[in-house]
Amino acid sequence: MKIFSCLLKKELRSLFYSPLAYIILFIFWILSGLNFYWLLTQIADGERVMVVLQLLFCGPLIIFSLPVIVSLLTMKFFAEEQKLGTLELCFTIPISKLTLLLSKYISAFIFYIFMWLPYIVYLIILNSLYLSSGITILNPGLLFSGFIGIMLIGLFYISIGLLMSSLTSNQVVAAVSSFGTLFIILLVFMFMGINNDNQSMKVIGKYFSTFHHLFDFSRGIIDSKIIIYYLSFSLWSIFLTLNILNWKRG
C-alpha cells in the first residue's frame, strides 16, 4: 500500500505539473461553459426542469468532447515511458505491474473527476434561477444518478486510453487510436440505437451506446446491467493492458 501511495502521488504530480493538463482543463471547461450557456438559452425558451438536467449532463458538446479529452489525458501514461525507456527501468525494480497500472489508472480518474468541478457552480446557478418559481433543481436522486453515469463512462474511457497507450511509444498514435476507438463506439452504437428499423439491432445499439446510457442516468434511471457493463469492460481493458505490459517485459 505504501508503494502504491508513492506511485499515485508521483502520477498525480506528473499530471498536475504538466502543461498538457491545463490545456485539457481549459478545453473542457470552455466546452462545458458553452454547453451551460446553451442550456441557459433553453431555459429562457421555457424548457422543463427534467430536460435541463439531461442537457447539463449529456449536451452535445460534452458527449462528443469526452473521447477527445480522455484520449489526450491518457496518451502519455505508457507511451511516454516507453519512449524515454523508463518503463523498462520500472520492470527491473520490485514493483508489481498491477500496482503501477492502477496508480496511473486512478490518478487519471482523479483528474477526470477534477474536470467536473465547475458543475457544482452550474448547479448552484441553476438552482438559484428556479428557486423564485418554487422549484428545486438540486434533486439528490437525479444528481446522484447523473454523476454515477459520468463516473462509469470515465472509468471505461480511461481504461481504453491506457490500453492504447500501452501499445505504442508514440503519444500521438496513442491519442489518435484511443480517440478513434472511443468515437467509433460512441457514434456507431448511438446511430444503431436511434436510426434503425431492425428492433434487435436497435436494442443492441441502446445497450452499448454511451450516449443512451448517460441520457438515462441524467433522467434518474440506474440500471444494474449497465453498471456491470461498464465495470466489466473497464476491468477487461485493464486486464489486457496488464498482459501487454507482461509481454513487453519479455
mmCIF file of C-alpha atoms in Angstrom:
data_model
loop_
_atom_site.group_PDB
_atom_site.id
_atom_site.type_symbol
_atom_site.label_atom_id
_atom_site.label_comp_id
_atom_site.label_asym_id
_atom_site.label_seq_id
_atom_site.Cartn_x
_atom_site.Cartn_y
_atom_site.Cartn_z
ATOM 1 C CA MET A 1 0.000 0.000 0.000
ATOM 2 C CA LYS A 2 2.883 2.372 0.755
ATOM 3 C CA ILE A 3 4.408 1.718 -2.689
ATOM 4 C CA PHE A 4 1.044 2.306 -4.340
ATOM 5 C CA SER A 5 0.591 5.562 -2.403
ATOM 6 C CA CYS A 6 4.015 6.810 -3.523
ATOM 7 C CA LEU A 7 3.337 5.867 -7.152
ATOM 8 C CA LEU A 8 -0.088 7.531 -7.050
ATOM 9 C CA LYS A 9 1.408 10.766 -5.689
ATOM 10 C CA LYS A 10 4.078 10.642 -8.394
ATOM 11 C CA GLU A 11 1.479 10.188 -11.144
ATOM 12 C CA LEU A 12 -0.699 12.983 -9.761
ATOM 13 C CA ARG A 13 2.274 15.347 -9.586
ATOM 14 C CA SER A 14 3.204 14.392 -13.136
ATOM 15 C CA LEU A 15 -0.345 15.161 -14.261
ATOM 16 C CA PHE A 16 -0.956 18.430 -12.427
ATOM 17 C CA TYR A 17 2.521 19.818 -13.118
ATOM 18 C CA SER A 18 2.155 19.137 -16.833
ATOM 19 C CA PRO A 19 1.170 21.968 -19.241
ATOM 20 C CA LEU A 20 -0.958 19.425 -21.101
ATOM 21 C CA ALA A 21 -3.170 19.008 -18.027
ATOM 22 C CA TYR A 22 -4.073 22.692 -18.030
ATOM 23 C CA ILE A 23 -4.679 22.648 -21.772
ATOM 24 C CA ILE A 24 -7.101 19.755 -21.207
ATOM 25 C CA LEU A 25 -8.810 21.596 -18.345
ATOM 26 C CA PHE A 26 -9.043 24.784 -20.405
ATOM 27 C CA ILE A 27 -10.596 22.966 -23.370
ATOM 28 C CA PHE A 28 -13.099 21.021 -21.269
ATOM 29 C CA TRP A 29 -14.076 23.975 -19.089
ATOM 30 C CA ILE A 30 -14.595 26.159 -22.165
ATOM 31 C CA LEU A 31 -16.769 23.485 -23.782
ATOM 32 C CA SER A 32 -18.738 22.835 -20.576
ATOM 33 C CA GLY A 33 -19.196 26.609 -20.204
ATOM 34 C CA LEU A 34 -20.527 26.867 -23.755
ATOM 35 C CA ASN A 35 -22.814 23.916 -23.040
ATOM 36 C CA PHE A 36 -24.073 25.721 -19.918
ATOM 37 C CA TYR A 37 -24.640 28.936 -21.885
ATOM 38 C CA TRP A 38 -26.634 26.957 -24.462
ATOM 39 C CA LEU A 39 -28.569 25.420 -21.573
ATOM 40 C CA LEU A 40 -29.448 28.883 -20.244
ATOM 41 C CA THR A 41 -30.874 29.799 -23.655
ATOM 42 C CA GLN A 42 -33.050 26.672 -23.467
ATOM 43 C CA ILE A 43 -34.290 27.744 -20.034
ATOM 44 C CA ALA A 44 -35.137 31.192 -21.434
ATOM 45 C CA ASP A 45 -37.280 29.404 -24.035
ATOM 46 C CA GLY A 46 -39.203 27.654 -21.243
ATOM 47 C CA GLU A 47 -37.518 24.224 -21.219
ATOM 48 C CA ARG A 48 -38.661 21.791 -18.491
ATOM 49 C CA VAL A 49 -36.509 21.085 -15.397
ATOM 50 C CA MET A 50 -36.051 17.387 -16.263
ATOM 51 C CA VAL A 51 -34.764 18.266 -19.722
ATOM 52 C CA VAL A 52 -32.461 20.924 -18.245
ATOM 53 C CA LEU A 53 -30.630 18.296 -16.170
ATOM 54 C CA GLN A 54 -30.415 15.989 -19.184
ATOM 55 C CA LEU A 55 -28.830 18.728 -21.263
ATOM 56 C CA LEU A 56 -26.460 19.611 -18.433
ATOM 57 C CA PHE A 57 -25.014 16.093 -18.238
ATOM 58 C CA CYS A 58 -25.299 14.945 -21.838
ATOM 59 C CA GLY A 59 -25.295 18.040 -24.002
ATOM 60 C CA PRO A 60 -23.723 17.501 -27.458
ATOM 61 C CA LEU A 61 -20.560 19.445 -26.587
ATOM 62 C CA ILE A 62 -19.986 17.232 -23.527
ATOM 63 C CA ILE A 63 -20.819 13.906 -25.163
ATOM 64 C CA PHE A 64 -18.592 14.430 -28.196
ATOM 65 C CA SER A 65 -15.717 16.111 -26.356
ATOM 66 C CA LEU A 66 -15.136 13.335 -23.806
ATOM 67 C CA PRO A 67 -13.414 10.905 -26.251
ATOM 68 C CA VAL A 68 -11.001 13.696 -27.227
ATOM 69 C CA ILE A 69 -10.372 14.862 -23.658
ATOM 70 C CA VAL A 70 -9.754 11.381 -22.245
ATOM 71 C CA SER A 71 -7.519 10.438 -25.188
ATOM 72 C CA LEU A 72 -5.340 13.497 -24.543
ATOM 73 C CA LEU A 73 -5.303 12.746 -20.829
ATOM 74 C CA THR A 74 -4.168 9.118 -21.132
ATOM 75 C CA MET A 75 -1.897 9.236 -24.189
ATOM 76 C CA LYS A 76 1.351 9.844 -22.269
ATOM 77 C CA PHE A 77 0.989 7.341 -19.421
ATOM 78 C CA PHE A 78 2.745 4.368 -21.014
ATOM 79 C CA ALA A 79 3.707 5.769 -24.431
ATOM 80 C CA GLU A 80 5.985 8.418 -22.916
ATOM 81 C CA GLU A 81 7.628 5.950 -20.537
ATOM 82 C CA GLN A 82 8.299 3.558 -23.411
ATOM 83 C CA LYS A 83 9.821 6.358 -25.479
ATOM 84 C CA LEU A 84 12.053 7.548 -22.606
ATOM 85 C CA GLY A 85 12.989 3.995 -21.563
ATOM 86 C CA THR A 86 11.690 4.445 -18.009
ATOM 87 C CA LEU A 87 9.130 1.660 -18.403
ATOM 88 C CA GLU A 88 11.922 -0.916 -18.734
ATOM 89 C CA LEU A 89 13.501 0.583 -15.615
ATOM 90 C CA CYS A 90 10.232 0.069 -13.724
ATOM 91 C CA PHE A 91 10.322 -3.608 -14.728
ATOM 92 C CA THR A 92 13.744 -4.042 -13.092
ATOM 93 C CA ILE A 93 12.664 -2.843 -9.638
ATOM 94 C CA PRO A 94 10.377 -4.768 -7.260
ATOM 95 C CA ILE A 95 7.119 -3.030 -8.190
ATOM 96 C CA SER A 96 4.114 -5.032 -9.251
ATOM 97 C CA LYS A 97 2.973 -4.157 -12.769
ATOM 98 C CA LEU A 98 -0.612 -4.171 -11.489
ATOM 99 C CA THR A 99 0.351 -1.606 -8.828
ATOM 100 C CA LEU A 100 1.990 0.546 -11.499
ATOM 101 C CA LEU A 101 -1.023 0.252 -13.781
ATOM 102 C CA LEU A 102 -3.561 1.026 -11.043
ATOM 103 C CA SER A 103 -1.599 4.076 -9.896
ATOM 104 C CA LYS A 104 -1.829 5.507 -13.424
ATOM 105 C CA TYR A 105 -5.473 4.499 -13.793
ATOM 106 C CA ILE A 106 -6.605 6.015 -10.505
ATOM 107 C CA SER A 107 -4.568 9.203 -10.964
ATOM 108 C CA ALA A 108 -6.219 9.712 -14.375
ATOM 109 C CA PHE A 109 -9.635 9.102 -12.800
ATOM 110 C CA ILE A 110 -8.936 11.634 -10.020
ATOM 111 C CA PHE A 111 -8.003 14.204 -12.671
ATOM 112 C CA TYR A 112 -11.156 13.275 -14.611
ATOM 113 C CA ILE A 113 -13.285 13.967 -11.516
ATOM 114 C CA PHE A 114 -11.450 17.270 -11.008
ATOM 115 C CA MET A 115 -12.509 18.308 -14.532
ATOM 116 C CA TRP A 116 -16.164 18.251 -13.489
ATOM 117 C CA LEU A 117 -15.802 20.674 -10.543
ATOM 118 C CA PRO A 118 -17.349 23.631 -12.454
ATOM 119 C CA TYR A 119 -20.585 21.651 -12.494
ATOM 120 C CA ILE A 120 -21.005 22.470 -8.810
ATOM 121 C CA VAL A 121 -21.143 26.164 -9.770
ATOM 122 C CA TYR A 122 -23.505 25.429 -12.675
ATOM 123 C CA LEU A 123 -25.905 23.574 -10.382
ATOM 124 C CA ILE A 124 -25.874 26.383 -7.800
ATOM 125 C CA ILE A 125 -26.661 28.925 -10.535
ATOM 126 C CA LEU A 126 -29.454 26.761 -11.947
ATOM 127 C CA ASN A 127 -30.929 26.231 -8.501
ATOM 128 C CA SER A 128 -30.953 29.973 -7.806
ATOM 129 C CA LEU A 129 -32.731 30.590 -11.123
ATOM 130 C CA TYR A 130 -35.504 28.126 -10.308
ATOM 131 C CA LEU A 131 -35.934 28.972 -6.597
ATOM 132 C CA SER A 132 -38.024 32.044 -7.424
ATOM 133 C CA SER A 133 -40.505 29.682 -9.106
ATOM 134 C CA GLY A 134 -40.585 27.387 -6.086
ATOM 135 C CA ILE A 135 -38.710 24.638 -7.948
ATOM 136 C CA THR A 136 -35.566 22.989 -6.563
ATOM 137 C CA ILE A 137 -33.250 21.617 -9.216
ATOM 138 C CA LEU A 138 -30.912 20.025 -6.679
ATOM 139 C CA ASN A 139 -32.773 16.727 -6.666
ATOM 140 C CA PRO A 140 -30.449 14.276 -4.837
ATOM 141 C CA GLY A 141 -31.675 11.265 -6.809
ATOM 142 C CA LEU A 142 -31.225 12.843 -10.247
ATOM 143 C CA LEU A 143 -27.855 14.370 -9.364
ATOM 144 C CA PHE A 144 -26.566 11.114 -7.899
ATOM 145 C CA SER A 145 -27.705 9.179 -10.961
ATOM 146 C CA GLY A 146 -26.187 11.717 -13.366
ATOM 147 C CA PHE A 147 -22.802 11.714 -11.661
ATOM 148 C CA ILE A 148 -22.803 7.910 -11.444
ATOM 149 C CA GLY A 149 -23.177 7.850 -15.229
ATOM 150 C CA ILE A 150 -20.337 10.334 -15.682
ATOM 151 C CA MET A 151 -18.030 8.346 -13.388
ATOM 152 C CA LEU A 152 -18.776 4.993 -15.061
ATOM 153 C CA ILE A 153 -18.142 6.385 -18.540
ATOM 154 C CA GLY A 154 -14.927 7.951 -17.225
ATOM 155 C CA LEU A 155 -13.712 4.616 -15.848
ATOM 156 C CA PHE A 156 -14.425 2.920 -19.175
ATOM 157 C CA TYR A 157 -12.886 5.636 -21.370
ATOM 158 C CA ILE A 158 -9.733 5.864 -19.230
ATOM 159 C CA SER A 159 -9.233 2.091 -19.352
ATOM 160 C CA ILE A 160 -9.399 2.219 -23.179
ATOM 161 C CA GLY A 161 -6.971 5.147 -23.228
ATOM 162 C CA LEU A 162 -4.444 3.307 -21.059
ATOM 163 C CA LEU A 163 -4.771 0.209 -23.223
ATOM 164 C CA MET A 164 -3.957 2.191 -26.361
ATOM 165 C CA SER A 165 -1.090 3.992 -24.616
ATOM 166 C CA SER A 166 0.458 0.649 -23.651
ATOM 167 C CA LEU A 167 0.536 -0.479 -27.291
ATOM 168 C CA THR A 168 2.847 2.227 -28.624
ATOM 169 C CA SER A 169 5.731 4.518 -27.716
ATOM 170 C CA ASN A 170 4.258 7.384 -29.741
ATOM 171 C CA GLN A 171 1.899 9.667 -27.799
ATOM 172 C CA VAL A 172 0.175 10.952 -30.932
ATOM 173 C CA VAL A 173 -0.534 7.406 -32.125
ATOM 174 C CA ALA A 174 -1.844 6.528 -28.646
ATOM 175 C CA ALA A 175 -4.151 9.573 -28.629
ATOM 176 C CA VAL A 176 -5.452 9.007 -32.174
ATOM 177 C CA SER A 177 -6.074 5.270 -31.655
ATOM 178 C CA SER A 178 -7.815 5.922 -28.338
ATOM 179 C CA PHE A 179 -9.960 8.696 -29.800
ATOM 180 C CA GLY A 180 -10.777 6.598 -32.866
ATOM 181 C CA THR A 181 -11.855 3.635 -30.747
ATOM 182 C CA LEU A 182 -13.980 5.701 -28.359
ATOM 183 C CA PHE A 183 -15.540 7.812 -31.107
ATOM 184 C CA ILE A 184 -16.469 4.762 -33.173
ATOM 185 C CA ILE A 185 -18.049 3.161 -30.096
ATOM 186 C CA LEU A 186 -19.953 6.391 -29.408
ATOM 187 C CA LEU A 187 -21.198 7.060 -32.942
ATOM 188 C CA VAL A 188 -21.864 3.533 -34.200
ATOM 189 C CA PHE A 189 -23.950 2.421 -31.235
ATOM 190 C CA MET A 190 -25.674 5.808 -30.910
ATOM 191 C CA PHE A 191 -26.957 5.646 -34.508
ATOM 192 C CA MET A 192 -27.754 1.946 -34.147
ATOM 193 C CA GLY A 193 -29.992 2.837 -31.200
ATOM 194 C CA ILE A 194 -31.700 5.744 -32.987
ATOM 195 C CA ASN A 195 -31.895 5.243 -36.759
ATOM 196 C CA ASN A 196 -32.610 1.571 -37.149
ATOM 197 C CA ASP A 197 -35.737 -0.199 -38.344
ATOM 198 C CA ASN A 198 -34.437 -3.530 -37.081
ATOM 199 C CA GLN A 199 -35.625 -3.748 -33.475
ATOM 200 C CA SER A 200 -32.983 -6.293 -32.467
ATOM 201 C CA MET A 201 -30.190 -4.043 -33.747
ATOM 202 C CA LYS A 202 -31.838 -1.060 -32.074
ATOM 203 C CA VAL A 203 -31.843 -2.852 -28.710
ATOM 204 C CA ILE A 204 -28.165 -3.800 -29.149
ATOM 205 C CA GLY A 205 -27.300 -0.218 -30.071
ATOM 206 C CA LYS A 206 -29.025 1.207 -26.999
ATOM 207 C CA TYR A 207 -27.398 -1.371 -24.732
ATOM 208 C CA PHE A 208 -23.862 -0.452 -25.847
ATOM 209 C CA SER A 209 -24.399 3.271 -26.519
ATOM 210 C CA THR A 210 -22.679 5.625 -24.059
ATOM 211 C CA PHE A 211 -24.986 8.393 -25.291
ATOM 212 C CA HIS A 212 -28.139 6.476 -24.351
ATOM 213 C CA HIS A 213 -26.612 5.393 -21.044
ATOM 214 C CA LEU A 214 -25.731 8.935 -19.987
ATOM 215 C CA PHE A 215 -29.143 10.126 -21.178
ATOM 216 C CA ASP A 216 -30.843 7.519 -18.955
ATOM 217 C CA PHE A 217 -28.594 8.284 -15.979
ATOM 218 C CA SER A 218 -29.419 12.005 -16.304
ATOM 219 C CA ARG A 219 -33.121 11.075 -16.031
ATOM 220 C CA GLY A 220 -32.514 9.224 -12.758
ATOM 221 C CA ILE A 221 -32.524 5.721 -14.288
ATOM 222 C CA ILE A 222 -29.850 3.479 -12.751
ATOM 223 C CA ASP A 223 -29.731 0.077 -14.437
ATOM 224 C CA SER A 224 -27.596 -2.558 -12.700
ATOM 225 C CA LYS A 225 -26.913 -4.231 -16.075
ATOM 226 C CA ILE A 226 -25.326 -1.027 -17.380
ATOM 227 C CA ILE A 227 -23.211 -0.648 -14.236
ATOM 228 C CA ILE A 228 -21.968 -4.225 -14.682
ATOM 229 C CA TYR A 229 -21.349 -3.499 -18.377
ATOM 230 C CA TYR A 230 -19.042 -0.550 -17.659
ATOM 231 C CA LEU A 231 -17.236 -2.144 -14.746
ATOM 232 C CA SER A 232 -16.658 -5.429 -16.586
ATOM 233 C CA PHE A 233 -15.365 -3.759 -19.758
ATOM 234 C CA SER A 234 -13.139 -1.468 -17.695
ATOM 235 C CA LEU A 235 -11.693 -4.483 -15.871
ATOM 236 C CA TRP A 236 -11.246 -6.323 -19.162
ATOM 237 C CA SER A 237 -9.313 -3.390 -20.633
ATOM 238 C CA ILE A 238 -7.115 -3.247 -17.529
ATOM 239 C CA PHE A 239 -6.516 -6.986 -17.813
ATOM 240 C CA LEU A 240 -5.481 -6.607 -21.472
ATOM 241 C CA THR A 241 -3.167 -3.701 -20.598
ATOM 242 C CA LEU A 242 -1.563 -5.763 -17.855
ATOM 243 C CA ASN A 243 -0.943 -8.628 -20.291
ATOM 244 C CA ILE A 244 0.597 -6.236 -22.816
ATOM 245 C CA LEU A 245 2.967 -4.964 -20.120
ATOM 246 C CA ASN A 246 3.888 -8.547 -19.234
ATOM 247 C CA TRP A 247 4.500 -9.291 -22.917
ATOM 248 C CA LYS A 248 6.682 -6.201 -23.359
ATOM 249 C CA ARG A 249 8.714 -7.164 -20.319
ATOM 250 C CA GLY A 250 9.518 -10.411 -22.120
#
